[in-house]
Tab-separated table of C-alpha atoms in Angstrom:
chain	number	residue	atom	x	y	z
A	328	UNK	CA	-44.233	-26.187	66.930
A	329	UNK	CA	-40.377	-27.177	65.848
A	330	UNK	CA	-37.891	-25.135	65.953
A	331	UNK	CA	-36.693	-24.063	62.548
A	332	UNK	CA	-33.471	-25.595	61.608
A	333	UNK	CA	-30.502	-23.734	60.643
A	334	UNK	CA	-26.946	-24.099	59.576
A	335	UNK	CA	-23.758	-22.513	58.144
A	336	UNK	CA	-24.177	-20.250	55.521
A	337	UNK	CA	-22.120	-21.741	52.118
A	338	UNK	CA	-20.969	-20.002	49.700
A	339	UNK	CA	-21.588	-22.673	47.044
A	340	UNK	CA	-25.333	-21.968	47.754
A	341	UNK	CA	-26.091	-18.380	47.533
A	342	UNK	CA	-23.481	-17.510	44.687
A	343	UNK	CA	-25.494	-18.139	42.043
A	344	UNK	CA	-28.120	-15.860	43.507
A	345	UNK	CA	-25.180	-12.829	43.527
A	346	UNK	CA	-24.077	-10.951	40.520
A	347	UNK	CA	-22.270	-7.791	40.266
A	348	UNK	CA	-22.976	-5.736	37.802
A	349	UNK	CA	-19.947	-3.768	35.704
A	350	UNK	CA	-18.929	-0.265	36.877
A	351	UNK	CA	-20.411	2.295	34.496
A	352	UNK	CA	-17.697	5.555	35.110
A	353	UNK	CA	-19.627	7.523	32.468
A	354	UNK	CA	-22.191	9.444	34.128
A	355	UNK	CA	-24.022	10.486	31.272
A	356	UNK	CA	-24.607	7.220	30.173
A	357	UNK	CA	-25.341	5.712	34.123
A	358	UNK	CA	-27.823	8.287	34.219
A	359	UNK	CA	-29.928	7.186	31.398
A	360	UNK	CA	-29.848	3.884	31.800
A	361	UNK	CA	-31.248	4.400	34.993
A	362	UNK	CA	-33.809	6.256	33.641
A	363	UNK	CA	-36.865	3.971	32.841
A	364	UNK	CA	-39.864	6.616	31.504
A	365	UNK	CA	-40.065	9.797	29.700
A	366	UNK	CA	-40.848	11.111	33.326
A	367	UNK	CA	-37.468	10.116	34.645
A	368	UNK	CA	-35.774	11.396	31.264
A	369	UNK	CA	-37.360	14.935	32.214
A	370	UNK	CA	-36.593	14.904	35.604
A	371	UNK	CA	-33.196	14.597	34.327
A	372	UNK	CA	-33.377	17.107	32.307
A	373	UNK	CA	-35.116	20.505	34.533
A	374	UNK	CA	-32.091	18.615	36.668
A	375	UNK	CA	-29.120	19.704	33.750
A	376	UNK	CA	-31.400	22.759	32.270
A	377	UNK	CA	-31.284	26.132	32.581
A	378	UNK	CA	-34.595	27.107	34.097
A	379	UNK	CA	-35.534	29.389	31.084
A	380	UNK	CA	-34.477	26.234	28.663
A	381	UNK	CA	-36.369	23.670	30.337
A	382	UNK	CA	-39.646	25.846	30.816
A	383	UNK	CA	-39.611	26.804	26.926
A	384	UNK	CA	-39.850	23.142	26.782
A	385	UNK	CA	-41.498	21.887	29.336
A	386	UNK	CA	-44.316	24.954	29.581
A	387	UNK	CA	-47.184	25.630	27.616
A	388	UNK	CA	-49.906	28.734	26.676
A	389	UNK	CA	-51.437	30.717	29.307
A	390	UNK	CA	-53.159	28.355	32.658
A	391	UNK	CA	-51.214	25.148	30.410
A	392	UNK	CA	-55.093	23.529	30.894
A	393	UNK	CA	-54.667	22.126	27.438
A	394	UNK	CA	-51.838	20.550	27.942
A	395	UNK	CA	-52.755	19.075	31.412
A	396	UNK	CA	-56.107	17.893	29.452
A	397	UNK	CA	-53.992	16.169	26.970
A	398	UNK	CA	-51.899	14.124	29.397
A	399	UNK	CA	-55.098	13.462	31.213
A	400	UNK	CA	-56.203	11.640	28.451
A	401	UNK	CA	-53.787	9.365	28.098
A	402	UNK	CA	-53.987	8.885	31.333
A	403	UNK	CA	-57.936	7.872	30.823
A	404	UNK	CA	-58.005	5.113	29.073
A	405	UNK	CA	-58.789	0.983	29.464
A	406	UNK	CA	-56.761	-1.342	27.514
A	407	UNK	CA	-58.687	-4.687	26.721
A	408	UNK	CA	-56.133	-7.560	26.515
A	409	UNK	CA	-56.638	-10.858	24.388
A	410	UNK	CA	-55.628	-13.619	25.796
A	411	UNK	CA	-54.026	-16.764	23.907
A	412	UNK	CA	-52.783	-14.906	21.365
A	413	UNK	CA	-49.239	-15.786	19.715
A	414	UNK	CA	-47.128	-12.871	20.420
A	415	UNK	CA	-43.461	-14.339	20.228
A	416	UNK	CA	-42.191	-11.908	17.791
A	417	UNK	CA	-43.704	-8.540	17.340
A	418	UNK	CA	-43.508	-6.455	14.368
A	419	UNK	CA	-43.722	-2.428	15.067
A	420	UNK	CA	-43.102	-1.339	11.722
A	421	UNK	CA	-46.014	0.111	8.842
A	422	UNK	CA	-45.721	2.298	5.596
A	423	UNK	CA	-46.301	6.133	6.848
A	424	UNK	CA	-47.011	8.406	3.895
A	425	UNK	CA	-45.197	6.770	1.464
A	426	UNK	CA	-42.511	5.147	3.144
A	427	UNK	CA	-41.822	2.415	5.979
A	428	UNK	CA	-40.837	3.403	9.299
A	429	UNK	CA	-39.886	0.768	11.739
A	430	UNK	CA	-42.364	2.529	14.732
A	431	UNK	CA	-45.638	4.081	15.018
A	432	UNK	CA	-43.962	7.598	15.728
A	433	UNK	CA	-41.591	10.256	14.247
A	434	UNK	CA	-39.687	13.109	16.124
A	435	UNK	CA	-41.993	16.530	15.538
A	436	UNK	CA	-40.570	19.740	14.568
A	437	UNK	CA	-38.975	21.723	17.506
A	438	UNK	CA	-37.750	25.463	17.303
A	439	UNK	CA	-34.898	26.663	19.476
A	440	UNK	CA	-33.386	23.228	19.826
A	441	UNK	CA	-29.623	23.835	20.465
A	442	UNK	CA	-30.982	26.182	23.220
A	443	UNK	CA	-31.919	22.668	24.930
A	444	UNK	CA	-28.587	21.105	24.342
A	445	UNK	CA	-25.861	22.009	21.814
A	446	UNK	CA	-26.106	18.814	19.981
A	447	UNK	CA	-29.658	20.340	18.583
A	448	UNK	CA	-31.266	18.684	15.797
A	449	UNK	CA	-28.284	17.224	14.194
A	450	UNK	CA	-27.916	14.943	17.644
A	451	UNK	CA	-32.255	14.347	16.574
A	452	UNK	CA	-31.713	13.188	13.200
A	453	UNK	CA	-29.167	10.558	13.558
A	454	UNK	CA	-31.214	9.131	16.180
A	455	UNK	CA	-34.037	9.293	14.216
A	456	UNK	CA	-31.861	7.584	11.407
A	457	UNK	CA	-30.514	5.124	13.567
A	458	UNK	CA	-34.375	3.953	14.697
A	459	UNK	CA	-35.439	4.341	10.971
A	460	UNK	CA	-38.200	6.677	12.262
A	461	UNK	CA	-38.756	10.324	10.446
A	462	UNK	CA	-37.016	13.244	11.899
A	463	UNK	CA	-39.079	16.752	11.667
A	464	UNK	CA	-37.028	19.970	11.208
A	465	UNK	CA	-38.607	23.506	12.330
A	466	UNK	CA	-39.103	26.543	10.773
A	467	UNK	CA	-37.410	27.497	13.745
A	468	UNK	CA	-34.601	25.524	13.699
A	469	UNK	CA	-31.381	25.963	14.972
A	470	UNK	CA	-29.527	23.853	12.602
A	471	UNK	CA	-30.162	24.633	8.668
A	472	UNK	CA	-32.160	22.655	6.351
A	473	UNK	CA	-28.427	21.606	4.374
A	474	UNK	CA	-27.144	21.007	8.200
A	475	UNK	CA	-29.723	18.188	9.309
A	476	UNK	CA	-29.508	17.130	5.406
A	477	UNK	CA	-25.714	16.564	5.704
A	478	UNK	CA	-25.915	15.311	9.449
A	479	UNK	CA	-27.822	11.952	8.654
A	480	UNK	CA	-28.141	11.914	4.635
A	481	UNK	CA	-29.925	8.390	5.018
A	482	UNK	CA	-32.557	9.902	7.528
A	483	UNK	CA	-35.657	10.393	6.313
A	484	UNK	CA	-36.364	14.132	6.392
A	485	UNK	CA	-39.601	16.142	7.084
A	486	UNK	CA	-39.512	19.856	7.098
A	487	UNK	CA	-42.267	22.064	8.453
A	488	UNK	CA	-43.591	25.132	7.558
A	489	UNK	CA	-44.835	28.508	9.160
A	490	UNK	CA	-45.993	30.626	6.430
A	491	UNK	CA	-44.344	34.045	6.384
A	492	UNK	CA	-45.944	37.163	5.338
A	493	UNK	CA	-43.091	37.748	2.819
A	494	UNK	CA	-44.221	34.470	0.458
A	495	UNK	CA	-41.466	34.823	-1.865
A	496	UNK	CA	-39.130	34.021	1.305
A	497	UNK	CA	-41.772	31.190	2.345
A	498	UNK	CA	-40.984	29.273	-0.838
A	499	UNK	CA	-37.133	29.688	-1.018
A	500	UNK	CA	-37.405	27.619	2.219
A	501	UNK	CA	-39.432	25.070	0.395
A	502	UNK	CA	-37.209	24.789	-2.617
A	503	UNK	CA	-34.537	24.297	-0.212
A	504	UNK	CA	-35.934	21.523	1.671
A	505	UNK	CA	-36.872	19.959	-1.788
A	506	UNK	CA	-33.315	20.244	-2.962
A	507	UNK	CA	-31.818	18.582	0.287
A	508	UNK	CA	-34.111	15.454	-0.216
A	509	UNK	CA	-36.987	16.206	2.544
A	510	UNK	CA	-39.862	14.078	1.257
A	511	UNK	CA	-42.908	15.626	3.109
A	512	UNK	CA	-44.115	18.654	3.938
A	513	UNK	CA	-45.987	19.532	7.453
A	514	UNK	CA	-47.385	22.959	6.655
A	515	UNK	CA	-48.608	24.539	10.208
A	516	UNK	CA	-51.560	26.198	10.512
A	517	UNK	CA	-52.884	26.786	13.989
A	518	UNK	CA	-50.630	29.382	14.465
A	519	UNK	CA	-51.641	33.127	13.364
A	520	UNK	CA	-50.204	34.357	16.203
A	521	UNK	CA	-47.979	33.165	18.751
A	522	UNK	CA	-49.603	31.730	22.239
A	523	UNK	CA	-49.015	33.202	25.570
A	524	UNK	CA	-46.267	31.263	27.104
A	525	UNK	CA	-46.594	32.818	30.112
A	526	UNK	CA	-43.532	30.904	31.447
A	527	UNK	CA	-41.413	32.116	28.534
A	528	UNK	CA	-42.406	35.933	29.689
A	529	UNK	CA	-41.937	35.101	32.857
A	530	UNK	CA	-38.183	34.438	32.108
A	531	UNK	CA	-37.083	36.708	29.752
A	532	UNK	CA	-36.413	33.541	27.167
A	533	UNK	CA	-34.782	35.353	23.849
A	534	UNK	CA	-32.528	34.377	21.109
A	535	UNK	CA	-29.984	34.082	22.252
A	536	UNK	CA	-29.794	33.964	25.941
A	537	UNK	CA	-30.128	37.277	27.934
A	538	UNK	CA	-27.518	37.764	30.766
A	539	UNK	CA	-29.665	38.958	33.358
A	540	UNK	CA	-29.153	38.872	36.994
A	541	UNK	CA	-31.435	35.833	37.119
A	542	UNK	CA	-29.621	34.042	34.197
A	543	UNK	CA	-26.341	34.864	35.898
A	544	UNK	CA	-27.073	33.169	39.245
A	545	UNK	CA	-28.766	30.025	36.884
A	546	UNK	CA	-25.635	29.729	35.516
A	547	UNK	CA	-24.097	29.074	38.312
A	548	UNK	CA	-25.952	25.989	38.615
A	549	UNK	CA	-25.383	24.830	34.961
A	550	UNK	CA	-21.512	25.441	34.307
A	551	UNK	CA	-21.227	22.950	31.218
A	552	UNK	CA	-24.648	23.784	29.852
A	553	UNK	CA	-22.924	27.426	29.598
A	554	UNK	CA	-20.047	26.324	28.584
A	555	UNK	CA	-21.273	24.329	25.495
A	556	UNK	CA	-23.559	27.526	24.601
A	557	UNK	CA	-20.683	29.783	24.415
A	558	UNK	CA	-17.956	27.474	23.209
A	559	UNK	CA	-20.018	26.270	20.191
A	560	UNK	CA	-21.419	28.195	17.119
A	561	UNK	CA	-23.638	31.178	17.921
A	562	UNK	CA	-27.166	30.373	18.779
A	563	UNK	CA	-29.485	31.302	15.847
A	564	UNK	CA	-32.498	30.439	13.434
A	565	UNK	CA	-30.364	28.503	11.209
A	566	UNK	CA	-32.314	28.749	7.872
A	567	UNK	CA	-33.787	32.335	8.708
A	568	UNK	CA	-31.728	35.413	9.387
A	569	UNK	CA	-30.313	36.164	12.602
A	570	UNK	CA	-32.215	37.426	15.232
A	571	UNK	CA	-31.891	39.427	18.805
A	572	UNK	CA	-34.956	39.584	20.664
A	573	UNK	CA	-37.708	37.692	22.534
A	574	UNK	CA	-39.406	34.705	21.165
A	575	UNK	CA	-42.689	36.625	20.798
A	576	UNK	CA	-41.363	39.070	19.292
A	577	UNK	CA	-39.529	37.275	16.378
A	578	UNK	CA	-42.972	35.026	15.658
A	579	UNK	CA	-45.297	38.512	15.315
A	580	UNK	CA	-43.061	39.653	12.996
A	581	UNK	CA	-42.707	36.000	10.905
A	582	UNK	CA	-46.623	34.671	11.444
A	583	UNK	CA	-49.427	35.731	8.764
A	584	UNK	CA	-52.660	35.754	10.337
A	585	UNK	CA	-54.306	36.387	6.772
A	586	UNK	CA	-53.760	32.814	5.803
A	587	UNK	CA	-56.813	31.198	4.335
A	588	UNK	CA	-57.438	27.886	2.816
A	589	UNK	CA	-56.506	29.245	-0.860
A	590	UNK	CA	-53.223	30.339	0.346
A	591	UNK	CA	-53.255	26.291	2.013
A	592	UNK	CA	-53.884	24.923	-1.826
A	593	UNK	CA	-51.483	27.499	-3.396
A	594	UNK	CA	-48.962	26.127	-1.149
A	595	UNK	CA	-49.252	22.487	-1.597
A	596	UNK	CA	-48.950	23.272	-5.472
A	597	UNK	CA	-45.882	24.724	-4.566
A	598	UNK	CA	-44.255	21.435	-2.933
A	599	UNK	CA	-43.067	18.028	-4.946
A	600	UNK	CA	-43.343	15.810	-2.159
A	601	UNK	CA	-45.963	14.515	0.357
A	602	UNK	CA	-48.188	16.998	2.070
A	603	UNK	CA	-49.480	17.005	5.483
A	604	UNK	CA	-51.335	20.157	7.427
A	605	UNK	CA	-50.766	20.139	10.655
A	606	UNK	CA	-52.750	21.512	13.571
A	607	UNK	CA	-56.343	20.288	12.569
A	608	UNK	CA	-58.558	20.360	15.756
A	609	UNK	CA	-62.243	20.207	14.655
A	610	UNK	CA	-64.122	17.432	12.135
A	611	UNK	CA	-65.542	20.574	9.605
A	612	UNK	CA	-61.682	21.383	9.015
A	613	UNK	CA	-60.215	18.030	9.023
A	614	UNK	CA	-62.866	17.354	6.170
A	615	UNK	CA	-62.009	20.683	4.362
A	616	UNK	CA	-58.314	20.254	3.886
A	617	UNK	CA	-58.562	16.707	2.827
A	618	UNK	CA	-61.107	17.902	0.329
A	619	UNK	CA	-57.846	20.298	-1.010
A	620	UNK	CA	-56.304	16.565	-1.352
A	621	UNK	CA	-54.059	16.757	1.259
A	622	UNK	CA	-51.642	13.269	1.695
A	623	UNK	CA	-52.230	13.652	5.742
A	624	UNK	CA	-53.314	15.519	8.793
A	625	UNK	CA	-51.746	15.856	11.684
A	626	UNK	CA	-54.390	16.235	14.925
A	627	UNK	CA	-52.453	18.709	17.208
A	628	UNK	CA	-52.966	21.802	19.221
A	629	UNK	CA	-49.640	22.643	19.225
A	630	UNK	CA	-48.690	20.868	22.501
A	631	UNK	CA	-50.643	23.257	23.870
A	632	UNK	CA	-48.792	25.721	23.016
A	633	UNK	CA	-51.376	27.921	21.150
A	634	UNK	CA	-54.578	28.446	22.215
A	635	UNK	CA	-55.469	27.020	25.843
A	636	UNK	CA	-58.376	24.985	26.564
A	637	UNK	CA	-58.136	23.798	23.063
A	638	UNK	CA	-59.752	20.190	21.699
A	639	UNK	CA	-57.871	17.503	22.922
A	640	UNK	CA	-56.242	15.592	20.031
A	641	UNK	CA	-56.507	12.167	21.399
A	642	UNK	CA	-60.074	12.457	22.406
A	643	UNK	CA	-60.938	14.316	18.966
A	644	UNK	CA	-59.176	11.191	17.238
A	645	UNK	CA	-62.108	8.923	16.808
A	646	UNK	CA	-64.582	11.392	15.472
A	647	UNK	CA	-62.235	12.481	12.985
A	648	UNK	CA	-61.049	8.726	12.026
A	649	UNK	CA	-65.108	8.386	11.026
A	650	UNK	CA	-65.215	11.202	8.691
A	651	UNK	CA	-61.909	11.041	6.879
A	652	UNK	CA	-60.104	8.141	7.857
A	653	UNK	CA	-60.635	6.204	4.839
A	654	UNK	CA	-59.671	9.342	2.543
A	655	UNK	CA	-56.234	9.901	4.152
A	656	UNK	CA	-53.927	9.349	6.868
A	657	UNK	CA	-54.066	10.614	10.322
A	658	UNK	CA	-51.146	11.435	12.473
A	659	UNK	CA	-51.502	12.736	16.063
A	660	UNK	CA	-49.333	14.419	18.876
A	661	UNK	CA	-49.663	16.325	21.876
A	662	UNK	CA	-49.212	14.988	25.575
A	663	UNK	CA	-47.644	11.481	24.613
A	664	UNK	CA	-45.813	10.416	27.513
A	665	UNK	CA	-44.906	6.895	26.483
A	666	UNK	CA	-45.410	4.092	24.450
A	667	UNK	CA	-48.891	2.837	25.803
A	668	UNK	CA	-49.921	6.434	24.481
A	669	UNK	CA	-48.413	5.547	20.979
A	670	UNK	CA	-50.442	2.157	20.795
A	671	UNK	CA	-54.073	3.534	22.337
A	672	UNK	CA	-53.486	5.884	19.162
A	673	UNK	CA	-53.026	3.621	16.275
A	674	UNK	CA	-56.123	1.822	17.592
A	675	UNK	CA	-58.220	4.536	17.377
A	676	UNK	CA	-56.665	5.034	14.357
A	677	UNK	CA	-54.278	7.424	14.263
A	678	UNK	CA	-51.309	6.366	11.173
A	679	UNK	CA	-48.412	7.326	13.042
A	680	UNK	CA	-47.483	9.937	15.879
A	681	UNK	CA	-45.010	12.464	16.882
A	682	UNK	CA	-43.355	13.280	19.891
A	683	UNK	CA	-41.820	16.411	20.940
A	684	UNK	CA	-41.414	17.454	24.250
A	685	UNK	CA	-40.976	13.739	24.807
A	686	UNK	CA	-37.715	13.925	22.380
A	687	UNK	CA	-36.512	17.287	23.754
A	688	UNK	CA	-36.478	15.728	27.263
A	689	UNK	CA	-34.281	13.083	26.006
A	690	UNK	CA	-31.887	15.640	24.282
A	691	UNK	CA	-31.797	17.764	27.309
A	692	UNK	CA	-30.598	14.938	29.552
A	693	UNK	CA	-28.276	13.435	27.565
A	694	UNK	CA	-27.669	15.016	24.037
A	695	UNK	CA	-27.634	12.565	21.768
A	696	UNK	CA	-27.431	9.837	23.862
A	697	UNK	CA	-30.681	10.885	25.395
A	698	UNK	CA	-32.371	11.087	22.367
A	699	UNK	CA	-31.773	7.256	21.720
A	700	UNK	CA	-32.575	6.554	25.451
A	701	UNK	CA	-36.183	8.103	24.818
A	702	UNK	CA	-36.610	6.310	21.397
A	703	UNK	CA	-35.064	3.327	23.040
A	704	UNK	CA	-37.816	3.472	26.139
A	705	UNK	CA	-40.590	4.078	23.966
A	706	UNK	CA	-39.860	1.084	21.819
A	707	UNK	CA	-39.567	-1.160	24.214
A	708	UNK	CA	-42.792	-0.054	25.720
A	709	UNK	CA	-45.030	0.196	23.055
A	710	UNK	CA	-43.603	-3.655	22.116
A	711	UNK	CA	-44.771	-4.574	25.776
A	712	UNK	CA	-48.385	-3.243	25.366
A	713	UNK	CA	-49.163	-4.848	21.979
A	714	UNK	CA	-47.752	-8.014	23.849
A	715	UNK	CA	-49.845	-7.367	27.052
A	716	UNK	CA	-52.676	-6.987	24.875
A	717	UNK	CA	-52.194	-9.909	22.147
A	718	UNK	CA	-51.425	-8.207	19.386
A	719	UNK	CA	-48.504	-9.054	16.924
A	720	UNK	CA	-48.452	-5.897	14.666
A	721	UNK	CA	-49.554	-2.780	14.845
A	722	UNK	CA	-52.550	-3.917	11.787
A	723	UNK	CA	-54.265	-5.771	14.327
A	724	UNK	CA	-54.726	-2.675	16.906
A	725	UNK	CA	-58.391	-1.624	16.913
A	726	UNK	CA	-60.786	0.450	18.648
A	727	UNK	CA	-62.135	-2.563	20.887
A	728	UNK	CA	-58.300	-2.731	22.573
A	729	UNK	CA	-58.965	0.570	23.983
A	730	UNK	CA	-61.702	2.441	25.544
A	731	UNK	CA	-61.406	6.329	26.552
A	732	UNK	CA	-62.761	7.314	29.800
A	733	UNK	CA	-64.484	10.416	29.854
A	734	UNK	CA	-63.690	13.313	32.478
A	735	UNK	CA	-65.001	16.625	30.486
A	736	UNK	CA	-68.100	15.645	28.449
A	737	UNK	CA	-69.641	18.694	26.903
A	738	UNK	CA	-72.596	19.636	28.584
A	739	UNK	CA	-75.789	20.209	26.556
């Protein structure tokens, strides 16, 4: 065997092969461009967070199963590619109650969102804007209906509702909303008392922040995050009334747990605009309150944030897509991680999606930076799968592109 033959290095032949890339001295910004998935965007964030912050967001009810379960499922699924397909330009955009929205997903409604970063929802809706995806305000929000209004008046605005027991209050928020130009309504209703966060009690999390011993030596960890919280406007349920306690507290004193399906159709008389009830989770009552004539549901167990062990929205998708999918649209959330999530839903048929803890993540690393980064990652990913699997628009996802492998099936 020869000897292999070797010269000289030149320069000539291995410069083309070397290229530096510009110095990036902002951090903030280094950071997220180095951040690839939703996963790196969180480590990020429980990185910049206040532990009590980042495990309001990051947590869930009780043993979190249902919220493990949910990103399970995701996890559980086959694509099936086509092959040969022309998929040179692809088009992510569809009409989503009423209007077009340039991708299959909208940011959900959030409470306590300056807690995460100071930029709250205001830093959510131009983001949103800037995408030309929906932006969901909260009940619970920490900027006012007229401040998310003002912060991005070309956004398009949905506002949810948690139905007080005062209903007089209930529907001054609504006639708000109207006025500021919110077309649809997401009226919540798997919520008639709060969940168990066990994390949240675990921490002491209140409105605002408690300076406990524990919170004291956290903040030692997070100088700026404590510095924006105290140098900014007071932390506080921007369209409610001012509040001192813990979470739990505030919600059994807000949540009616005598709502009923009457009080569901006196409300939607009540509102101009679209109408969606969020928080179906069984076929019997996604057929009841489209029977009410409902514009939309959304499938959701409240990121598990309500009852644990609770159905699955993803894996309750197709059985609900049978029985009212041709009557009105579905819209889905819980445990979406990224943007191969986003595309196995529209091809079971889900309309559209919403992310939250996906979006809080995003906020939390970066403000509003981060917010683009995770709308930015998810884009780009869900425009890879319906690539990957030959599909030029979102129209031509269908059941047969994914298949949902089964861990729990209920025993009989």
């Amino acid at each position: 065997m020869s000897a292999m033959q070797r010269r000289l290095p030149r320069i000539r032949d291995f410069a083309p092969l070397i290229r530096f890339q510009r110095p990036q001295f902002d951090r903030t910004a280094r950071r997220l461009t180095a951040a690839l998935t939703v996963e790196d965007l969180r480590d990020l964030a429980a990185r910049r967070t206040p532990r009590a912050a980042f495990d309001y967001t990051d947590g869930a009810a009780e043993d979190e199963i249902s919220l493990g379960r949910a990103r399970q499922a995701f996890r559980d699924i086959e694509f099936h590619p086509a092959i040969l397909r022309d998929v040179t330009d692809v088009d992510t955009s569809r009409d989503v109650l009423g209007a077009s929205t340039s991708l299959p997903f909208a940011i959900a409604p959030t409470g306590f969102t300056r807690l995460m970063h100071t930029a709250g929802e205001q830093a959510g809706v131009r983001a949103a804007a800037a995408a030309g995806i929906p932006f969901s305000l909260s009940t619970l929000g920490t900027a006012s209906i007229e401040e998310v209004a003002a912060a991005a008046p070309q956004a398009r605005r949905w506002f949810q509702l948690y139905m007080w027991r005062d209903r007089d209050r209930s529907m001054a928020l609504l006639r708000r909303a109207a006025d500021a130009g919110y077309d649809t309504l997401l009226a919540t209703v798997d919520a008639p008392v709060p969940g168990a966060r066990r994390r949240d009690s675990r921490n002491g999390m209140t409105i605002p922040p408690a300076l406990t011993l524990r919170t004291a030596i956290d903040a030692a960890r997070h100088p700026a995050w404590w510095f924006d919280l105290f140098t900014t406007e007071p932390l506080a349920f921007a369209s409610l009334d001012r509040w001192s306690g813990t979470v739990a507290q505030y919600m059994d004193t807000m949540f009616d747990p005598s709502l009923t399906f009457d009080d569901l159709a006196w409300v939607k008389s009540q509102w101009p605009g679209r109408f969606v009830v969020k928080g179906i989770q069984t076929v019997a009552d996604a057929r009841a309150v489209v029977d009410l004539g409902v514009d939309g549901i959304v499938l959701s167990n409240h990121g598990g944030r309500q009852l644990d062990r609770a159905p699955v929205p993803f894996l309750l998708l197709p059985d609900v897509v049978r029985e009212v999918g041709r009557d009105t649209e579905i819209l889905l959330d819980t445990g979406i991680m990224s943007g191969a999530d986003i595309v196995a839903a529209i091809a079971l048929g889900a309309r559209s999606t919403l992310i939250g803890r996906a979006y809080l993540y995003g906020l939390m690393a970066g403000g509003e930076a981060g917010v683009h980064r995770v709308i930015e990652i998810l884009a780009e990913q869900i425009r890879r799968t319906m690539r990957l699997l030959g599909v030029a628009e979102l129209g031509e996802l269908a059941p047969q592109h994914v298949t949902q492998l089964q861990r729990l099936i209920p025993r009989t």
